[in-house]
mmCIF file of C-alpha atoms in Angstrom:
data_model
loop_
_atom_site.group_PDB
_atom_site.id
_atom_site.type_symbol
_atom_site.label_atom_id
_atom_site.label_comp_id
_atom_site.label_asym_id
_atom_site.label_seq_id
_atom_site.Cartn_x
_atom_site.Cartn_y
_atom_site.Cartn_z
ATOM 1 C CA MET T 167 22.770 9.829 29.514
ATOM 2 C CA THR T 168 22.932 11.647 25.559
ATOM 3 C CA TYR T 169 20.436 11.794 24.081
ATOM 4 C CA HIS T 170 19.621 12.249 19.941
ATOM 5 C CA ALA T 171 17.327 13.402 17.656
ATOM 6 C CA ILE T 172 16.398 11.134 14.993
ATOM 7 C CA ASN T 173 16.738 13.033 12.191
ATOM 8 C CA PHE T 174 15.213 12.516 9.142
ATOM 9 C CA ALA T 175 16.721 14.455 6.096
ATOM 10 C CA HIS T 176 19.835 12.787 7.649
ATOM 11 C CA LYS T 177 18.396 9.592 7.714
ATOM 12 C CA LEU T 178 16.709 10.512 4.237
ATOM 13 C CA SER T 179 20.396 10.770 3.256
ATOM 14 C CA LEU T 180 21.825 7.223 3.769
ATOM 15 C CA PHE T 181 20.532 5.490 0.964
ATOM 16 C CA ARG T 182 18.734 6.834 -2.485
ATOM 17 C CA GLU T 183 16.553 3.590 -3.477
ATOM 18 C CA HIS T 184 12.958 3.627 -3.736
ATOM 19 C CA TRP T 185 10.260 1.044 -1.745
ATOM 20 C CA GLN T 186 13.260 -0.311 0.089
ATOM 21 C CA PRO T 187 11.350 1.594 3.635
ATOM 22 C CA LYS T 188 13.779 1.969 6.466
ATOM 23 C CA VAL T 189 13.092 1.087 9.807
ATOM 24 C CA ILE T 190 13.496 4.482 11.758
ATOM 25 C CA ALA T 191 12.085 3.840 15.081
ATOM 26 C CA GLU T 192 10.205 1.476 17.351
ATOM 27 C CA MET T 193 7.350 2.459 19.773
ATOM 28 C CA ASN T 194 6.356 -0.482 21.468
ATOM 29 C CA ASP T 195 5.318 -2.754 18.736
ATOM 30 C CA TYR T 196 5.465 -0.666 15.687
ATOM 31 C CA GLN T 197 8.155 0.198 13.342
ATOM 32 C CA PHE T 198 9.219 3.505 11.791
ATOM 33 C CA LYS T 199 10.225 3.497 8.793
ATOM 34 C CA LEU T 200 11.318 5.949 5.713
ATOM 35 C CA VAL T 201 10.862 4.352 2.582
ATOM 36 C CA ARG T 202 11.344 6.836 -1.312
ATOM 37 C CA ILE T 203 8.958 6.843 -3.825
ATOM 38 C CA HIS T 204 8.694 6.322 -7.312
ATOM 39 C CA GLY T 205 6.060 4.959 -9.347
ATOM 40 C CA ASP T 206 3.614 2.978 -8.320
ATOM 41 C CA PHE T 207 3.910 -0.157 -5.443
ATOM 42 C CA ILE T 208 1.349 -3.308 -6.166
ATOM 43 C CA TRP T 209 -2.100 -3.265 -5.018
ATOM 44 C CA HIS T 210 -2.127 -4.671 -1.570
ATOM 45 C CA ASP T 211 -3.906 -4.439 1.695
ATOM 46 C CA HIS T 212 -2.923 -5.335 5.220
ATOM 47 C CA LYS T 213 -5.074 -8.228 7.171
ATOM 48 C CA GLU T 214 -4.696 -7.036 10.474
ATOM 49 C CA THR T 215 -3.149 -3.689 11.376
ATOM 50 C CA ASP T 216 -3.866 0.204 9.732
ATOM 51 C CA GLU T 217 -1.216 1.669 8.518
ATOM 52 C CA THR T 218 -0.761 5.059 8.340
ATOM 53 C CA PHE T 219 1.424 7.495 5.963
ATOM 54 C CA ILE T 220 2.451 11.052 6.685
ATOM 55 C CA VAL T 221 4.446 12.549 3.581
ATOM 56 C CA LEU T 222 7.939 14.543 3.820
ATOM 57 C CA GLU T 223 8.974 16.005 -0.275
ATOM 58 C CA GLY T 224 6.610 15.744 -2.889
ATOM 59 C CA VAL T 225 3.763 14.260 -3.593
ATOM 60 C CA LEU T 226 2.004 10.732 -2.597
ATOM 61 C CA ARG T 227 -1.174 9.005 -4.479
ATOM 62 C CA LEU T 228 -3.033 6.194 -2.501
ATOM 63 C CA ASP T 229 -5.210 4.830 -4.744
ATOM 64 C CA PHE T 230 -8.471 2.485 -3.406
ATOM 65 C CA CYS T 231 -11.342 0.136 -5.298
ATOM 66 C CA ASP T 232 -13.596 3.490 -5.168
ATOM 67 C CA GLY T 233 -11.106 6.586 -5.385
ATOM 68 C CA ALA T 234 -7.638 8.119 -4.301
ATOM 69 C CA VAL T 235 -5.978 11.040 -1.607
ATOM 70 C CA GLN T 236 -3.487 12.711 -2.532
ATOM 71 C CA LEU T 237 -1.265 13.429 0.150
ATOM 72 C CA SER T 238 1.829 16.219 -0.125
ATOM 73 C CA PRO T 239 3.897 17.370 2.578
ATOM 74 C CA GLY T 240 2.782 17.531 6.869
ATOM 75 C CA GLU T 241 0.250 15.692 5.412
ATOM 76 C CA MET T 242 -0.996 11.770 6.418
ATOM 77 C CA PHE T 243 -3.891 9.459 6.016
ATOM 78 C CA VAL T 244 -4.225 6.867 8.062
ATOM 79 C CA VAL T 245 -5.529 3.093 5.254
ATOM 80 C CA PRO T 246 -8.323 0.631 6.848
ATOM 81 C CA ARG T 247 -6.719 -2.439 7.474
ATOM 82 C CA GLY T 248 -8.271 -4.648 5.206
ATOM 83 C CA VAL T 249 -8.817 -1.820 2.523
ATOM 84 C CA GLN T 250 -7.373 -2.167 -0.492
ATOM 85 C CA HIS T 251 -4.587 0.288 -1.612
ATOM 86 C CA LYS T 252 -1.974 1.228 -4.246
ATOM 87 C CA PRO T 253 1.284 3.749 -2.896
ATOM 88 C CA TYR T 254 1.653 5.745 -5.726
ATOM 89 C CA ALA T 255 4.374 8.788 -6.885
ATOM 90 C CA ALA T 256 5.310 10.155 -10.146
ATOM 91 C CA SER T 257 8.331 11.327 -11.834
ATOM 92 C CA ALA T 258 8.732 14.755 -13.133
ATOM 93 C CA LEU T 259 6.898 13.155 -16.418
ATOM 94 C CA PRO T 260 2.746 13.228 -16.288
ATOM 95 C CA ARG T 261 1.809 8.752 -16.054
ATOM 96 C CA ALA T 262 -1.302 7.261 -15.997
ATOM 97 C CA THR T 263 -2.377 4.815 -13.836
ATOM 98 C CA SER T 264 -5.476 1.776 -13.319
ATOM 99 C CA GLY T 265 -8.045 4.321 -11.496
ATOM 100 C CA CYS T 266 -6.502 7.078 -11.817
ATOM 101 C CA ASP T 267 -7.364 10.761 -12.966
ATOM 102 C CA CYS T 268 -4.527 12.711 -11.379
ATOM 103 C CA ARG T 269 -2.449 13.604 -14.033
ATOM 104 C CA LYS T 270 -0.091 16.485 -14.143
ATOM 105 C CA PRO T 271 3.615 15.956 -13.166
ATOM 106 C CA ILE T 272 4.276 15.391 -9.454
ATOM 107 C CA LYS T 273 7.734 14.952 -7.629
ATOM 108 C CA SER T 274 8.740 11.502 -5.951
ATOM 109 C CA GLY T 275 8.206 11.307 -2.817
ATOM 110 C CA VAL T 276 9.386 10.743 0.704
ATOM 111 C CA GLU T 277 7.618 8.758 2.575
ATOM 112 C CA ALA T 278 6.699 8.539 6.450
ATOM 113 C CA ASN T 279 5.223 5.049 7.163
ATOM 114 C CA TRP T 280 4.249 4.292 9.818
ATOM 115 C CA LEU T 281 3.581 -0.465 10.321
ATOM 116 C CA ARG T 282 2.591 -2.344 13.554
ATOM 117 C CA ARG T 283 6.064 -4.478 13.222
ATOM 118 C CA GLY T 284 5.762 -8.248 12.120
ATOM 119 C CA MET B 284 -15.574 8.191 -2.613
ATOM 120 C CA THR B 285 -14.211 11.082 -1.539
ATOM 121 C CA TYR B 286 -10.802 11.209 0.733
ATOM 122 C CA HIS B 287 -9.077 13.708 2.207
ATOM 123 C CA ALA B 288 -5.487 14.632 3.784
ATOM 124 C CA ILE B 289 -4.780 14.803 7.188
ATOM 125 C CA ASN B 290 -3.406 18.282 7.062
ATOM 126 C CA PHE B 291 -0.723 19.438 10.150
ATOM 127 C CA ALA B 292 -0.881 23.059 8.867
ATOM 128 C CA HIS B 293 -4.940 23.263 9.153
ATOM 129 C CA LYS B 294 -5.743 21.634 11.500
ATOM 130 C CA LEU B 295 -3.364 23.630 13.942
ATOM 131 C CA SER B 296 -4.909 27.240 12.878
ATOM 132 C CA LEU B 297 -8.166 25.098 14.988
ATOM 133 C CA PHE B 298 -6.756 26.359 18.118
ATOM 134 C CA ARG B 299 -4.527 28.333 19.843
ATOM 135 C CA GLU B 300 -3.798 26.908 23.486
ATOM 136 C CA HIS B 301 -1.068 25.620 25.159
ATOM 137 C CA TRP B 302 -0.392 21.695 26.486
ATOM 138 C CA GLN B 303 -3.892 20.753 25.129
ATOM 139 C CA PRO B 304 -3.328 18.060 23.021
ATOM 140 C CA LYS B 305 -6.132 17.386 20.031
ATOM 141 C CA VAL B 306 -6.445 13.937 18.314
ATOM 142 C CA ILE B 307 -5.858 14.493 14.546
ATOM 143 C CA ALA B 308 -6.492 10.957 13.854
ATOM 144 C CA GLU B 309 -6.355 6.731 15.073
ATOM 145 C CA MET B 310 -4.815 3.893 14.112
ATOM 146 C CA ASN B 311 -5.566 0.623 15.462
ATOM 147 C CA ASP B 312 -5.665 1.622 19.349
ATOM 148 C CA TYR B 313 -3.382 4.075 19.307
ATOM 149 C CA GLN B 314 -4.157 7.506 18.806
ATOM 150 C CA PHE B 315 -2.709 10.912 16.855
ATOM 151 C CA LYS B 316 -2.093 14.442 18.479
ATOM 152 C CA LEU B 317 -1.373 17.626 18.183
ATOM 153 C CA VAL B 318 -0.010 19.877 20.629
ATOM 154 C CA ARG B 319 0.808 23.439 21.080
ATOM 155 C CA ILE B 320 3.831 23.693 24.081
ATOM 156 C CA HIS B 321 5.560 26.870 26.086
ATOM 157 C CA GLY B 322 7.269 26.561 29.163
ATOM 158 C CA ASP B 323 7.080 23.445 30.763
ATOM 159 C CA PHE B 324 4.594 20.884 31.370
ATOM 160 C CA ILE B 325 5.283 18.038 34.877
ATOM 161 C CA TRP B 326 7.593 15.694 34.458
ATOM 162 C CA HIS B 327 5.873 11.973 34.116
ATOM 163 C CA ASP B 328 5.712 9.014 32.419
ATOM 164 C CA HIS B 329 3.919 6.357 30.905
ATOM 165 C CA LYS B 330 3.142 1.994 33.060
ATOM 166 C CA GLU B 331 2.180 0.933 29.843
ATOM 167 C CA THR B 332 2.988 1.993 27.017
ATOM 168 C CA ASP B 333 6.216 4.683 24.594
ATOM 169 C CA GLU B 334 5.795 8.265 23.532
ATOM 170 C CA THR B 335 6.500 9.652 20.560
ATOM 171 C CA PHE B 336 7.436 13.227 19.147
ATOM 172 C CA ILE B 337 8.290 14.379 16.235
ATOM 173 C CA VAL B 338 8.747 18.465 15.924
ATOM 174 C CA LEU B 339 7.006 20.478 13.365
ATOM 175 C CA GLU B 340 8.265 24.170 14.048
ATOM 176 C CA GLY B 341 9.616 25.251 17.202
ATOM 177 C CA VAL B 342 11.536 23.733 18.900
ATOM 178 C CA LEU B 343 10.783 20.610 22.116
ATOM 179 C CA ARG B 344 13.249 19.759 24.560
ATOM 180 C CA LEU B 345 12.446 16.721 26.231
ATOM 181 C CA ASP B 346 14.475 16.314 30.222
ATOM 182 C CA PHE B 347 15.008 13.186 31.386
ATOM 183 C CA CYS B 348 16.578 12.526 34.934
ATOM 184 C CA ASP B 349 20.149 11.772 33.893
ATOM 185 C CA GLY B 350 19.941 14.241 30.846
ATOM 186 C CA ALA B 351 18.352 15.393 27.993
ATOM 187 C CA VAL B 352 17.396 15.800 23.950
ATOM 188 C CA GLN B 353 16.869 18.385 21.550
ATOM 189 C CA LEU B 354 13.911 18.216 18.673
ATOM 190 C CA SER B 355 13.772 21.042 15.801
ATOM 191 C CA PRO B 356 11.800 20.653 12.982
ATOM 192 C CA GLY B 357 12.067 17.405 11.004
ATOM 193 C CA GLU B 358 13.189 15.880 14.341
ATOM 194 C CA MET B 359 11.193 12.772 16.677
ATOM 195 C CA PHE B 360 12.383 11.133 19.812
ATOM 196 C CA VAL B 361 10.250 7.225 21.659
ATOM 197 C CA VAL B 362 10.405 7.908 24.983
ATOM 198 C CA PRO B 363 10.517 3.692 26.707
ATOM 199 C CA ARG B 364 7.945 3.927 28.706
ATOM 200 C CA GLY B 365 8.295 4.102 33.056
ATOM 201 C CA VAL B 366 10.397 6.164 31.772
ATOM 202 C CA GLN B 367 10.354 9.920 33.640
ATOM 203 C CA HIS B 368 10.595 13.146 31.052
ATOM 204 C CA LYS B 369 9.185 16.822 31.219
ATOM 205 C CA PRO B 370 8.972 18.252 27.251
ATOM 206 C CA TYR B 371 9.721 21.864 27.185
ATOM 207 C CA ALA B 372 10.105 24.494 25.061
ATOM 208 C CA ALA B 373 10.787 27.867 25.354
ATOM 209 C CA SER B 374 9.450 31.262 24.540
ATOM 210 C CA ALA B 375 11.913 33.981 23.137
ATOM 211 C CA LEU B 376 14.034 35.234 26.650
ATOM 212 C CA PRO B 377 15.635 32.122 28.308
ATOM 213 C CA ARG B 378 14.132 30.036 30.496
ATOM 214 C CA ALA B 379 16.344 28.137 33.293
ATOM 215 C CA THR B 380 13.866 24.654 34.498
ATOM 216 C CA SER B 381 15.427 21.648 36.808
ATOM 217 C CA GLY B 382 17.962 19.827 34.627
ATOM 218 C CA CYS B 383 18.728 21.642 31.706
ATOM 219 C CA ASP B 384 21.442 24.008 31.011
ATOM 220 C CA CYS B 385 20.207 25.031 27.773
ATOM 221 C CA ARG B 386 19.749 28.743 28.077
ATOM 222 C CA LYS B 387 19.208 29.411 24.684
ATOM 223 C CA PRO B 388 16.742 31.481 23.057
ATOM 224 C CA ILE B 389 13.678 29.142 22.047
ATOM 225 C CA LYS B 390 10.107 29.057 19.900
ATOM 226 C CA SER B 391 7.553 27.305 21.066
ATOM 227 C CA GLY B 392 7.029 24.645 20.066
ATOM 228 C CA VAL B 393 4.096 22.739 18.131
ATOM 229 C CA GLU B 394 4.821 19.350 18.129
ATOM 230 C CA ALA B 395 2.978 15.759 16.689
ATOM 231 C CA ASN B 396 2.173 13.964 19.646
ATOM 232 C CA TRP B 397 1.324 9.498 19.560
ATOM 233 C CA LEU B 398 0.601 7.990 22.098
ATOM 234 C CA ARG B 399 -0.823 4.724 22.536
ATOM 235 C CA ARG B 400 -5.397 5.711 23.657
ATOM 236 C CA GLY B 401 -6.097 4.802 27.035
#
């Protein structure tokens, strides 16, 4: 039988739009998603599940009510269930957002986002 | 509050041994593990869970009873529950293993391995 690896770069080449996660694999009742991000997402939480972020390109900032964490390629973070957070990736121009004191230019991000399905 | 990203390179710098996965994060009832691999692991399956492999460095080959898949950095594969498989990463010298016709030299691998806890 022929088996094929899932290649992140290839999958990313298949779409350009931001904030529209694409499911690239499933494991039990979880989905692995790739998403391109740019600017702010909305504040939200997930009542029933933790959420994992891994950055492939660019820089992702996750804002929390009491701080923030910045992720570069090769870095991950798990947001616990019920914790309000707001993903953000800056464009080439600085952009100020609430709860953020990071104003240096950073690139748009490409993020692998893993979340329980449903 | 201060939040810190989990940096794969940093975590990998903390150990050198092969085939001894280190838990670097947890998400719900799952664990994220980093492992250095070299040579053959044993044939095995997981009756209760799928298993996800993502390669960070080197090349990982997963042998199955009826074939194999080779993963390079930036590639992933999900082994379904109950499927017999054998992870393998060659040294600098070619090494033949059962069920494998891939004999070109490939490096030792560094693998992010995600499996349900327990």
